[in-house]
Structures are given as C-alpha cells and as structure tokens.
PDB file of C-alpha atoms in Angstrom:
ATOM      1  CA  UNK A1398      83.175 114.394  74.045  1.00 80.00           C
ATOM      2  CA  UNK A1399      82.651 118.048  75.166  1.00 88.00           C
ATOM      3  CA  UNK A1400      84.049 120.351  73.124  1.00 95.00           C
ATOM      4  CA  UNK A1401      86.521 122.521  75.822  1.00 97.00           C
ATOM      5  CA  UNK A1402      86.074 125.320  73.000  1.00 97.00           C
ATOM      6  CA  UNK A1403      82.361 125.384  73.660  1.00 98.00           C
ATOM      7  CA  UNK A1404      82.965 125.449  77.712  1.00 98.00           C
ATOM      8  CA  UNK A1405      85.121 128.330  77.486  1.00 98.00           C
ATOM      9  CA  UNK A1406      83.044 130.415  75.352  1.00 98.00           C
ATOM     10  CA  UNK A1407      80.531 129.458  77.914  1.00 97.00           C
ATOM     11  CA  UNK A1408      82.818 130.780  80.651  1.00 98.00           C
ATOM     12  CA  UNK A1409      83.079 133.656  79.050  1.00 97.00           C
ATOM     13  CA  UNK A1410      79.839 134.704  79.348  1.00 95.00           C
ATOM     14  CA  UNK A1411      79.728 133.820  82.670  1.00 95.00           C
ATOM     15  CA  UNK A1412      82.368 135.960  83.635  1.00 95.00           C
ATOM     16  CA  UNK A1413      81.579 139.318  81.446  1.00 93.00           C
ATOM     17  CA  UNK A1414      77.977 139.293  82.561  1.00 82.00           C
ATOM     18  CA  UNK A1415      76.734 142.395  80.982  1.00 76.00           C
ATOM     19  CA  UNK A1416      73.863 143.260  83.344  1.00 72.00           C
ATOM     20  CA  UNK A1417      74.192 146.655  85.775  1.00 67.00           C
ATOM     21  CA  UNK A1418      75.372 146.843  89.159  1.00 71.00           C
ATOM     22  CA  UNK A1419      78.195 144.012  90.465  1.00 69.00           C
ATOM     23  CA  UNK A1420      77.775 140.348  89.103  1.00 77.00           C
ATOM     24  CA  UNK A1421      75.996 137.931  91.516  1.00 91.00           C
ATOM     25  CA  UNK A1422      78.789 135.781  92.695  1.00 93.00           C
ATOM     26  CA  UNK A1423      76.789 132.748  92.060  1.00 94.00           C
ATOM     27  CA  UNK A1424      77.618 133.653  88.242  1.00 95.00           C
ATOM     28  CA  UNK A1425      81.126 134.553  88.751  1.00 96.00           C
ATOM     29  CA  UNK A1426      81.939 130.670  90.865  1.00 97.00           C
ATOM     30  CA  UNK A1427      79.987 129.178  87.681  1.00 97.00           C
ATOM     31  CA  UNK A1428      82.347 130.996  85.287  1.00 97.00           C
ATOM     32  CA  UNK A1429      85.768 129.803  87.400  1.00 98.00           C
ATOM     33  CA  UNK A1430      84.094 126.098  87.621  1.00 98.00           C
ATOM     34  CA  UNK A1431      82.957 126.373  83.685  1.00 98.00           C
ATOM     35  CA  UNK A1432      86.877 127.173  83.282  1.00 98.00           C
ATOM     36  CA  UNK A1433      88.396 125.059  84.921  1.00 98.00           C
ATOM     37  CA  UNK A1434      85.777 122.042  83.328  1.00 98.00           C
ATOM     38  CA  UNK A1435      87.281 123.137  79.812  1.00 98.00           C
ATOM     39  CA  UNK A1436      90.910 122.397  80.914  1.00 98.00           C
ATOM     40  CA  UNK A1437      89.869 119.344  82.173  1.00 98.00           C
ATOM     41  CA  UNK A1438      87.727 118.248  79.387  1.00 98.00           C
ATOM     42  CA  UNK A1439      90.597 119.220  76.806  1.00 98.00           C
ATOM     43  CA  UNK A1440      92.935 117.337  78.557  1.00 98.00           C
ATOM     44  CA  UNK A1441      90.620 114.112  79.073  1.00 98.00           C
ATOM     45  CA  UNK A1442      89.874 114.461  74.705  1.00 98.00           C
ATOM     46  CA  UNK A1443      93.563 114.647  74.135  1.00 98.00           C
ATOM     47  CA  UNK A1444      94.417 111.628  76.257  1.00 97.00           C
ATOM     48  CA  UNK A1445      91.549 109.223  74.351  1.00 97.00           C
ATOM     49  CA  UNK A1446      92.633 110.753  71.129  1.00 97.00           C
ATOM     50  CA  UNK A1447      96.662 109.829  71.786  1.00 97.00           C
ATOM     51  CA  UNK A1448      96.144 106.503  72.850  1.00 97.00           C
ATOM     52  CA  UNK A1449      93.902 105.101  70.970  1.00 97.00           C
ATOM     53  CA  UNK A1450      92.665 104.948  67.258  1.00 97.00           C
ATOM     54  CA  UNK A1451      89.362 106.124  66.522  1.00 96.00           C
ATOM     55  CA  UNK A1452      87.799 103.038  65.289  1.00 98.00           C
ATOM     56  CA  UNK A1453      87.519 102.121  68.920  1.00 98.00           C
ATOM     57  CA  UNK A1454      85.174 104.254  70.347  1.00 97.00           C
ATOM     58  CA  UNK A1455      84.442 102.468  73.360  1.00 97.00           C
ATOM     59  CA  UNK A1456      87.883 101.987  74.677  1.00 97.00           C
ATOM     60  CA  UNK A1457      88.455 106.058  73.696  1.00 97.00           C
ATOM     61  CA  UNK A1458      85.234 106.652  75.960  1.00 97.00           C
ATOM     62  CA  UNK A1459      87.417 104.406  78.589  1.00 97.00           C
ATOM     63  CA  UNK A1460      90.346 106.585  78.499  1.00 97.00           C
ATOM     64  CA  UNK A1461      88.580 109.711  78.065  1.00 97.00           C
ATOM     65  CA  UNK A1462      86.669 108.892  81.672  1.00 96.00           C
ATOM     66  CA  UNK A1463      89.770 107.418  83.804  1.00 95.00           C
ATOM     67  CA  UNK A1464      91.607 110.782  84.812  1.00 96.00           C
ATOM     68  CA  UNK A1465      90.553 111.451  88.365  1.00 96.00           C
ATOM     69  CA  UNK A1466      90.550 115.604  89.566  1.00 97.00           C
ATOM     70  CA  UNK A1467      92.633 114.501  92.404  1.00 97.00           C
ATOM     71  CA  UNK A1468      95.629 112.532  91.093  1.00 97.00           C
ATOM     72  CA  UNK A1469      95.612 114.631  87.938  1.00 98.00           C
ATOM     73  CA  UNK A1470      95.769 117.547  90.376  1.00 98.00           C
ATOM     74  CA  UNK A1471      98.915 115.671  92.423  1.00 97.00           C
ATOM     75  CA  UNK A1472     100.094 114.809  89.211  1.00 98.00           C
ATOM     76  CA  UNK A1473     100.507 118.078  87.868  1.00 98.00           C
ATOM     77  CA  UNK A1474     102.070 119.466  90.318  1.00 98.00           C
ATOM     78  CA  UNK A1475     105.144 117.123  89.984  1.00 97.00           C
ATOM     79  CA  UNK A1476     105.322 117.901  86.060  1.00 98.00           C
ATOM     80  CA  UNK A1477     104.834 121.262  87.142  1.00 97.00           C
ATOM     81  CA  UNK A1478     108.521 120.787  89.039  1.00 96.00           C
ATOM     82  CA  UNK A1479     111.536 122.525  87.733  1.00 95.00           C
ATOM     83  CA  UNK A1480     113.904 120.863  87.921  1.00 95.00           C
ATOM     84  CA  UNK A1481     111.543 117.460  88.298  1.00 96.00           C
ATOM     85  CA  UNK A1482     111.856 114.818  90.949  1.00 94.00           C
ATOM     86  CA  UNK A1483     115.080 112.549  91.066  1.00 93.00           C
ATOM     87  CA  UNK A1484     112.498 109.626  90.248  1.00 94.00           C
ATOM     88  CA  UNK A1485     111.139 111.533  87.502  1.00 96.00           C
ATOM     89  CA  UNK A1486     114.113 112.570  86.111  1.00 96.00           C
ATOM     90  CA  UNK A1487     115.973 109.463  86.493  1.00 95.00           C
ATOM     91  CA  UNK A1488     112.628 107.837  84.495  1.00 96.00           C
ATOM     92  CA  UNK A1489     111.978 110.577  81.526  1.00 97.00           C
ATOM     93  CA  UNK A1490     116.017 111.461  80.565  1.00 97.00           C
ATOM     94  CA  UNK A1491     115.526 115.228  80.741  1.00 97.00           C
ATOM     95  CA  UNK A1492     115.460 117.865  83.691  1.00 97.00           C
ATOM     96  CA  UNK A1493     112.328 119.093  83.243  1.00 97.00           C
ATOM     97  CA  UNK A1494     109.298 119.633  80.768  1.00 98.00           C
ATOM     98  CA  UNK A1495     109.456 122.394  78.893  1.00 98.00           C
ATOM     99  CA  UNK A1496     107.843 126.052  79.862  1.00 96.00           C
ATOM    100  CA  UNK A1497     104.447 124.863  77.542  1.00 97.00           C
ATOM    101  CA  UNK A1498     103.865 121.723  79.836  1.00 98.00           C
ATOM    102  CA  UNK A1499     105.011 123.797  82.793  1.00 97.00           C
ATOM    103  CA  UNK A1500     103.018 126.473  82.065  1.00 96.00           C
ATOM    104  CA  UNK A1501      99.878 123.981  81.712  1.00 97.00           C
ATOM    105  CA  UNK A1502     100.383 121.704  84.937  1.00 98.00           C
ATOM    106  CA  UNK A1503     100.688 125.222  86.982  1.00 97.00           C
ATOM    107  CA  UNK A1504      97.525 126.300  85.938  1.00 97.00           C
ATOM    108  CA  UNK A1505      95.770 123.201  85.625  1.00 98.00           C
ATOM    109  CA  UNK A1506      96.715 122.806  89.779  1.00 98.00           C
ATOM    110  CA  UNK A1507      95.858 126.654  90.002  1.00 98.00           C
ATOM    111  CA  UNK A1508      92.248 126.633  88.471  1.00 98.00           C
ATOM    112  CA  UNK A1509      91.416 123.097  90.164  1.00 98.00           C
ATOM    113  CA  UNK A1510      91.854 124.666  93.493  1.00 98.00           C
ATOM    114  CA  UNK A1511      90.128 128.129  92.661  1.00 98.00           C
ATOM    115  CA  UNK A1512      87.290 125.762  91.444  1.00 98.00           C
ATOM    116  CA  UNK A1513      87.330 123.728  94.467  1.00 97.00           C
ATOM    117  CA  UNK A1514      86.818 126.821  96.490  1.00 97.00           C
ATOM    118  CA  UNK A1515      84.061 128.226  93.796  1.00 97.00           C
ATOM    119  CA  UNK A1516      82.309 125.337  94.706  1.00 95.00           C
ATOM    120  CA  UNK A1517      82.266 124.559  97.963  1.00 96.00           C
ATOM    121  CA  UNK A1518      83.373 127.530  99.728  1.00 95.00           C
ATOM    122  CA  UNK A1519      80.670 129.265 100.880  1.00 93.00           C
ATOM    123  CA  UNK A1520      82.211 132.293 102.920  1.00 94.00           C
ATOM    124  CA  UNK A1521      84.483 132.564  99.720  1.00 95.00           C
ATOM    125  CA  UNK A1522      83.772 135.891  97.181  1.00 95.00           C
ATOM    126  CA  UNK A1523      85.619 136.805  93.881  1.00 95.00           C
ATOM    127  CA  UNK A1524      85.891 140.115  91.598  1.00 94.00           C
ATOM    128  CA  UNK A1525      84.586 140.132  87.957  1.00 94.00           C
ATOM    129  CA  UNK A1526      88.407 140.733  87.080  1.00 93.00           C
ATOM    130  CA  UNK A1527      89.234 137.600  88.993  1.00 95.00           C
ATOM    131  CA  UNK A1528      86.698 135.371  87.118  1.00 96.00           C
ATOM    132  CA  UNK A1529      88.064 136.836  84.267  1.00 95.00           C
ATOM    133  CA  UNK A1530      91.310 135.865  84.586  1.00 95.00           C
ATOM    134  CA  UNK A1531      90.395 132.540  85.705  1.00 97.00           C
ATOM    135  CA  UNK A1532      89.130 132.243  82.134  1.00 97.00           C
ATOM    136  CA  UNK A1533      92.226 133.691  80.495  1.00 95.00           C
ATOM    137  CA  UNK A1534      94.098 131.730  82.510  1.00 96.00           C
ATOM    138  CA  UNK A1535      92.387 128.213  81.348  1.00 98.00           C
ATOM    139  CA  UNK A1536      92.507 129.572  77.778  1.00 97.00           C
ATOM    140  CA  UNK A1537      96.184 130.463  77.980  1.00 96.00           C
ATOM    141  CA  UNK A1538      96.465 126.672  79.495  1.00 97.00           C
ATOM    142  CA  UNK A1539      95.008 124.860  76.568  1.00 98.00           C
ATOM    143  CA  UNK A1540      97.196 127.267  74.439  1.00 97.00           C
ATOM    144  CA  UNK A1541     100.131 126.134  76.078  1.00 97.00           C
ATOM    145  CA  UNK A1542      99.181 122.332  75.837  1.00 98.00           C
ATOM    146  CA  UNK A1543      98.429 122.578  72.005  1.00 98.00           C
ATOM    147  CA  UNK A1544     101.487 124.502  71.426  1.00 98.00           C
ATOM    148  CA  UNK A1545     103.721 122.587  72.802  1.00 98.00           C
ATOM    149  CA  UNK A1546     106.091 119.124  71.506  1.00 97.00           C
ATOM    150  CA  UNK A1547     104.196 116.302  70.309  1.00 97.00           C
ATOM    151  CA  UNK A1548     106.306 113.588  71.786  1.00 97.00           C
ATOM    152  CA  UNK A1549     106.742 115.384  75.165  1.00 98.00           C
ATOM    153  CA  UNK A1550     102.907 115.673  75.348  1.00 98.00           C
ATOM    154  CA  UNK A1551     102.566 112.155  75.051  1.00 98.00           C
ATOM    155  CA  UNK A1552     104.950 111.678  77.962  1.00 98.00           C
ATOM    156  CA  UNK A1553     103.334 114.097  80.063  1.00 98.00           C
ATOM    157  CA  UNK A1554      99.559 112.576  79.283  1.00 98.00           C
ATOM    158  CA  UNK A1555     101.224 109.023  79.817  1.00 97.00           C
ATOM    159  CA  UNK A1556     102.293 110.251  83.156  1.00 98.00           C
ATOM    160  CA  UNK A1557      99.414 111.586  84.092  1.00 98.00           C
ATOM    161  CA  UNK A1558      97.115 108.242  83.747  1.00 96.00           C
ATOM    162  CA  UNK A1559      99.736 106.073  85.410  1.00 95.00           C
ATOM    163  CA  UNK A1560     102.807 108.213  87.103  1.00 95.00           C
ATOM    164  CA  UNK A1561     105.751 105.729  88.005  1.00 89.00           C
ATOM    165  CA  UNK A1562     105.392 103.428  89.954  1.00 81.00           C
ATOM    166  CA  UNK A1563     108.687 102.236  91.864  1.00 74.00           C
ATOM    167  CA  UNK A1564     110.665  98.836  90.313  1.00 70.00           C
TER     168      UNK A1564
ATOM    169  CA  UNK B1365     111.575 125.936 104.425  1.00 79.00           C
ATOM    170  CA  UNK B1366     111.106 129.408 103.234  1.00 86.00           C
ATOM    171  CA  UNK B1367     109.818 132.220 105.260  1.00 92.00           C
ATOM    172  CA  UNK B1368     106.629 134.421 104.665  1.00 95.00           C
ATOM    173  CA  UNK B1369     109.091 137.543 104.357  1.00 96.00           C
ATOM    174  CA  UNK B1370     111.461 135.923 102.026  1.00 97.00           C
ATOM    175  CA  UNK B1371     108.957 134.680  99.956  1.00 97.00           C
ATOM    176  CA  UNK B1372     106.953 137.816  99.915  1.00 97.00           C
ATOM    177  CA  UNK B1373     109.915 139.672  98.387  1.00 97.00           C
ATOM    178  CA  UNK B1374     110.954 137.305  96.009  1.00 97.00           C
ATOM    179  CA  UNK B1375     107.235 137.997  94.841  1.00 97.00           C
ATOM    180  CA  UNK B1376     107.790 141.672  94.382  1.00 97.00           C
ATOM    181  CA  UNK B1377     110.882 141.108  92.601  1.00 96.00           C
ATOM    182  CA  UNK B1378     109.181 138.838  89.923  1.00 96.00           C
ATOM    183  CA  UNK B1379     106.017 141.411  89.885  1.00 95.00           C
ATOM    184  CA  UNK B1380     108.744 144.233  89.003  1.00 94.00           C
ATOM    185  CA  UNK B1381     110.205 141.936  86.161  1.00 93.00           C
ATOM    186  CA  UNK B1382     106.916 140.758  84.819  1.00 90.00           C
ATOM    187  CA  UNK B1383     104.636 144.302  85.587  1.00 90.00           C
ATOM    188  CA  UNK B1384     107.073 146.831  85.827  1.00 90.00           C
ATOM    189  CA  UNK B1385     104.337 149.654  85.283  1.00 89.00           C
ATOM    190  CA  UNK B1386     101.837 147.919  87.968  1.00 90.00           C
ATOM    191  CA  UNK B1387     101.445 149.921  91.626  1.00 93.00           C
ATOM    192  CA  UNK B1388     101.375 146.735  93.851  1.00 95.00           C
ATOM    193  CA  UNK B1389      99.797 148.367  97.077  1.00 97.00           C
ATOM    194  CA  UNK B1390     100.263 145.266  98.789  1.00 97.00           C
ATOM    195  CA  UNK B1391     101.539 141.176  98.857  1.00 98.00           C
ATOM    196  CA  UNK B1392      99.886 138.948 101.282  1.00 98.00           C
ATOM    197  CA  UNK B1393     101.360 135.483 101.902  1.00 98.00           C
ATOM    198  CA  UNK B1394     100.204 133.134 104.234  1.00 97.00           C
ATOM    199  CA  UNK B1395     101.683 129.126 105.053  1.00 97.00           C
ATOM    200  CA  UNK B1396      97.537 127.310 104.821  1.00 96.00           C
ATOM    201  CA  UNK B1397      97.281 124.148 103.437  1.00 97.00           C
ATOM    202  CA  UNK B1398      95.338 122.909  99.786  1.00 97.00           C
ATOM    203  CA  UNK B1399      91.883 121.687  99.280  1.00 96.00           C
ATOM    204  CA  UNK B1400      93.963 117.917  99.223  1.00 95.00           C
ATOM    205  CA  UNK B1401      95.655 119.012 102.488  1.00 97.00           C
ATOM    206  CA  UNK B1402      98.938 119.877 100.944  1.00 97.00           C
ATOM    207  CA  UNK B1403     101.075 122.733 103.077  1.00 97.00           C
ATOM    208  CA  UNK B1404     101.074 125.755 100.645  1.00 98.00           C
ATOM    209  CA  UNK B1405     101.659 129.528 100.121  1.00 98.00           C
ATOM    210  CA  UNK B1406      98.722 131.195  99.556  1.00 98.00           C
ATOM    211  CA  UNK B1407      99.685 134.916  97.762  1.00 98.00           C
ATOM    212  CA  UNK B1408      97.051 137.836  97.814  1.00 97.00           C
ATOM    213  CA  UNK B1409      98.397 140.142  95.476  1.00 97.00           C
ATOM    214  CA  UNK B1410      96.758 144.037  95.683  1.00 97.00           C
ATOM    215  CA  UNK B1411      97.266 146.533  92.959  1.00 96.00           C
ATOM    216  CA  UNK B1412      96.266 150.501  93.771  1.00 95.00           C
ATOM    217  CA  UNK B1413      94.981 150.138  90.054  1.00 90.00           C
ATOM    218  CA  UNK B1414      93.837 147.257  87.603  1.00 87.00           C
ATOM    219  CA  UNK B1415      96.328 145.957  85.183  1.00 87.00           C
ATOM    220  CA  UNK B1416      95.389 145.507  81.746  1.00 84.00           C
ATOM    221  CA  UNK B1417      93.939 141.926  80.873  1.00 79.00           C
ATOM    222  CA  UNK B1418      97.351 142.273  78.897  1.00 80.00           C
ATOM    223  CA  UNK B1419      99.644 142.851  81.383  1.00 84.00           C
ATOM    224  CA  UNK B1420      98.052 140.307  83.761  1.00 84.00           C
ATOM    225  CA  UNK B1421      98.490 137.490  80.728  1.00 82.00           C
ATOM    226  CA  UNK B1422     102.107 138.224  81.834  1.00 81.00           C
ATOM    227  CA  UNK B1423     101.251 137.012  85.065  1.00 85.00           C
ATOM    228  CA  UNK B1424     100.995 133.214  84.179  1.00 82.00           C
ATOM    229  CA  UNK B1425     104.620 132.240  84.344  1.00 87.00           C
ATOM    230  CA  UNK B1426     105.360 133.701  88.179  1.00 93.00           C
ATOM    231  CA  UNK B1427     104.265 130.318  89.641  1.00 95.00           C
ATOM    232  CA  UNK B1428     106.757 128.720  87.561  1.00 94.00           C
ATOM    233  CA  UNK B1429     109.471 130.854  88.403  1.00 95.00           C
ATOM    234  CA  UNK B1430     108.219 130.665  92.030  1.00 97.00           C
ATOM    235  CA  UNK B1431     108.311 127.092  91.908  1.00 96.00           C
ATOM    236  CA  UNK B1432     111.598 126.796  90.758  1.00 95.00           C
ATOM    237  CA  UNK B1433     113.298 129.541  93.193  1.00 96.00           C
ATOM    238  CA  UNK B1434     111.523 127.689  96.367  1.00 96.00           C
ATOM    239  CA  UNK B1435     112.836 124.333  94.730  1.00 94.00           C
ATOM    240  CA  UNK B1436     116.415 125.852  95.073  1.00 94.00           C
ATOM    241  CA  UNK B1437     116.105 125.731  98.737  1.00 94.00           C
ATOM    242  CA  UNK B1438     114.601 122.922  98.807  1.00 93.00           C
ATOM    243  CA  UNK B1439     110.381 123.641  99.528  1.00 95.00           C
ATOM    244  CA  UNK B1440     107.929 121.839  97.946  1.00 94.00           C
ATOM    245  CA  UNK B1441     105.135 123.547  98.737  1.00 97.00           C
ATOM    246  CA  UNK B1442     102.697 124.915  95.657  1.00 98.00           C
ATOM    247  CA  UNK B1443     102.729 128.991  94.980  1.00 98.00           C
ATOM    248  CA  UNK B1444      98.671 129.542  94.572  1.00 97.00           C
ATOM    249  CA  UNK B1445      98.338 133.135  93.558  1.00 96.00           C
ATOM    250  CA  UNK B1446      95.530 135.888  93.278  1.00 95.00           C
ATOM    251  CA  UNK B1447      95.061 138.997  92.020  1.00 95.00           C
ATOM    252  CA  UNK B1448      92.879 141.831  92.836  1.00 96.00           C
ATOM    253  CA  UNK B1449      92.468 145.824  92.954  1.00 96.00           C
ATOM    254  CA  UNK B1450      92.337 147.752  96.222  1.00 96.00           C
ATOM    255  CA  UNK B1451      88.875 148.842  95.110  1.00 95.00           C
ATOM    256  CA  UNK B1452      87.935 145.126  93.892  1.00 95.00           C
ATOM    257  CA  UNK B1453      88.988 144.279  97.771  1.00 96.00           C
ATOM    258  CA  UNK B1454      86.835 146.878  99.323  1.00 95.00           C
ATOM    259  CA  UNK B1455      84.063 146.346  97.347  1.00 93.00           C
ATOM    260  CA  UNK B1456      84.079 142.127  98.123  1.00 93.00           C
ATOM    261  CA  UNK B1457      84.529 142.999 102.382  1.00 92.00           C
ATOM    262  CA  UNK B1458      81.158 144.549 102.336  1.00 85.00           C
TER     263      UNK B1458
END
C-alpha cells in the first residue's frame, strides 16, 4: 500500500520548490495531483484495513483497488450534504455526518477536480500559494478522516464502495 | 436556483466570519459545469494581500457552510472555491 504520509511529504516538496524566480507550473500541477493521490490512497488503505482482517492479504489488495475516482467523487459529494438526501437519511438514522466526514468529502470532491484540471488542462495556471494550499488542504482532509468517529467512518467508507441502492 | 449575486454575497459574508482581517479585492462566481458534467459554482476569490497559511486553514469549512445555505433553497450544485492574491493573478495572466 502507499503510504499517503510519504505522498504528502512528497507534495510538499513539490509545492515549496526552493529554486529562484516563479515555480515551473509543470511542478506546481505535480504537487496538486501528488495531493490529491495521498487523499485517495489514505482513503483506499483505510477501506482494506476496515473490512477485512489482515491475514487476507489478497482480498485487502481487492478492496484496497475497487474505489473508482469517479463514483467516489459523486459519492462524496452526497456525504458531503447537510442535511443529507431523504434516501440517505431515511437509510443511515441521522441528518447528516458530522463536520470531520463533512469536512473530508468537501475536500476530497475539491482536490479531485483541481487535480483533474492539473492534469489535463492545458490553458490552466496556478500560484505557488495555491499549490500550497492544495496540500494543506489534503493534509487537513486526512486529519479530519482520522479524527473523526470510528463507527461513523465505517458507515461513510461502506457507503462509499456500494451507496444504496433502491429496495 | 440561486443567483450569481446572491451567492456572491453570501460568500463575503462567510469570508468576514471566517477572515475578518483579510482585504477581499474581489469574488468571482460563475454557473460552469464539473469535470463529470455536474452544473456548479465556480468561486474566484481575490485578496489585495496574502493571508497567512493560518488564516487560509480557516478557509476549509466555507464549502460546507456554502453547501448547506444553497441546500436551504433547495440547489444542489457543488461550491468549488479558489484563492489567490491580486499580485498572484497578475503575475499568472502574463
């Protein structure tokens, strides 16, 4: 699994480049994408590491690879809801996740799109300070995720591999 | 739906709450749909000066509080925001 510690330290660097005169934006899109990767990749450890036990490495690799960018991305934005859907409400017993998840699924739908302009946007330019903040804003996310309820985590995680599907 | 002007200053209202000490110089917002073809809000947020890594950390709850006053009346669409200096701006148009 990739370590989403190691990607954002990665980021990082990316997005402080050191060197004189204004950071080439081909550094600055790699810092945004690098950020965005390390949300992802935490989110895609946590979901193999809820669901199943670690003596079964293969079916953790299986769980670890099945969230798609897309749904995840739709997904998110319904968690992301306050108050949620009737259908989600009527399905989880509460209003709404609480500000930690919230938090999370706004920026996880935030940094996905920033990356999906990063990458193939070409008439698209960013600031240093931008790229920066893309990276505080995926560290804040994982923050957010690890701080918040156990249980309501594995609701939200649960959601995100399978939503609800209609009776 | 919600209108570009009533959105844009229910934006400066949360700025004022969450960065009281910022100088916004200016709020863009513009009705463009997502990279999955989603209708959206799009908010270009200017400041005359940069706020402090700090004081943008502040920044991460607007979409949530966005998201829950365009709920009230009933729009859907996703709040994507950005943030960037006046001199930031100049600098990238060039």
């Amino acid at each position: 699994m990739l370590d989403p510690q190691q990607l954002l330290d990665l980021a990082r660097e990316q997005a402080d480049s050191p060197g004189a005169g204004a950071p080439r934006q081909v550094v600055l899109r790699r810092a945004v994408s690098t950020a965005y990767y390390a949300v992802f990749h935490m989110l895609c450890g946590a979901m193999a590491e809820i669901f199943v036990p670690a003596n079964l490495p293969k079916s953790r690799a299986l769980f670890y690879r099945s969230p798609d960018h897309k749904k995840t991305k739709e997904r998110c934005k319904r968690l992301g809801q306050n108050p949620l859907h009737s259908e989600e409400r009527s399905f989880f017993g509460f209003a709404a996740f609480s500000s930690e998840l919230r938090t999370f699924a706004n920026t996880f739908v935030l940094l996905q799109e920033l990356r999906h302009r990063c990458d193939y946007d070409p008439e698209y330019k960013l600031s240093k300070a931008q790229a920066q903040q893309a990276v505080d804003d995926a560290t804040q996310a994982i923050g957010s995720f690890a701080a918040a309820n156990s249980d309501e985590k594995n609701q939200f995680l649960a959601y995100l591999l399978f939503a609800v599907r209609p009776l | 739906m919600t209108g570009v002007a009533e959105t844009k200053a229910e934006v400066g209202q949360l700025l004022k709450q969450k960065l009281p000490k910022a100088e916004v110089a200016r709020i863009d917002v513009r009705e463009q749909p997502d990279a999955e073809g989603q209708p959206s809000f799009y908010i270009y947020v200017v400041f005359r000066s940069s706020p402090s890594r700090d004081e943008l950390r502040q920044t991460n709850t607007l979409v949530d509080q966005l998201r829950t006053w365009l709920g009230q009346k009933g729009d859907e669409r996703f709040p994507y925001f950005s943030f960037i200096t006046e001199k930031d701006e100049k600098e990238l148009s060039q």
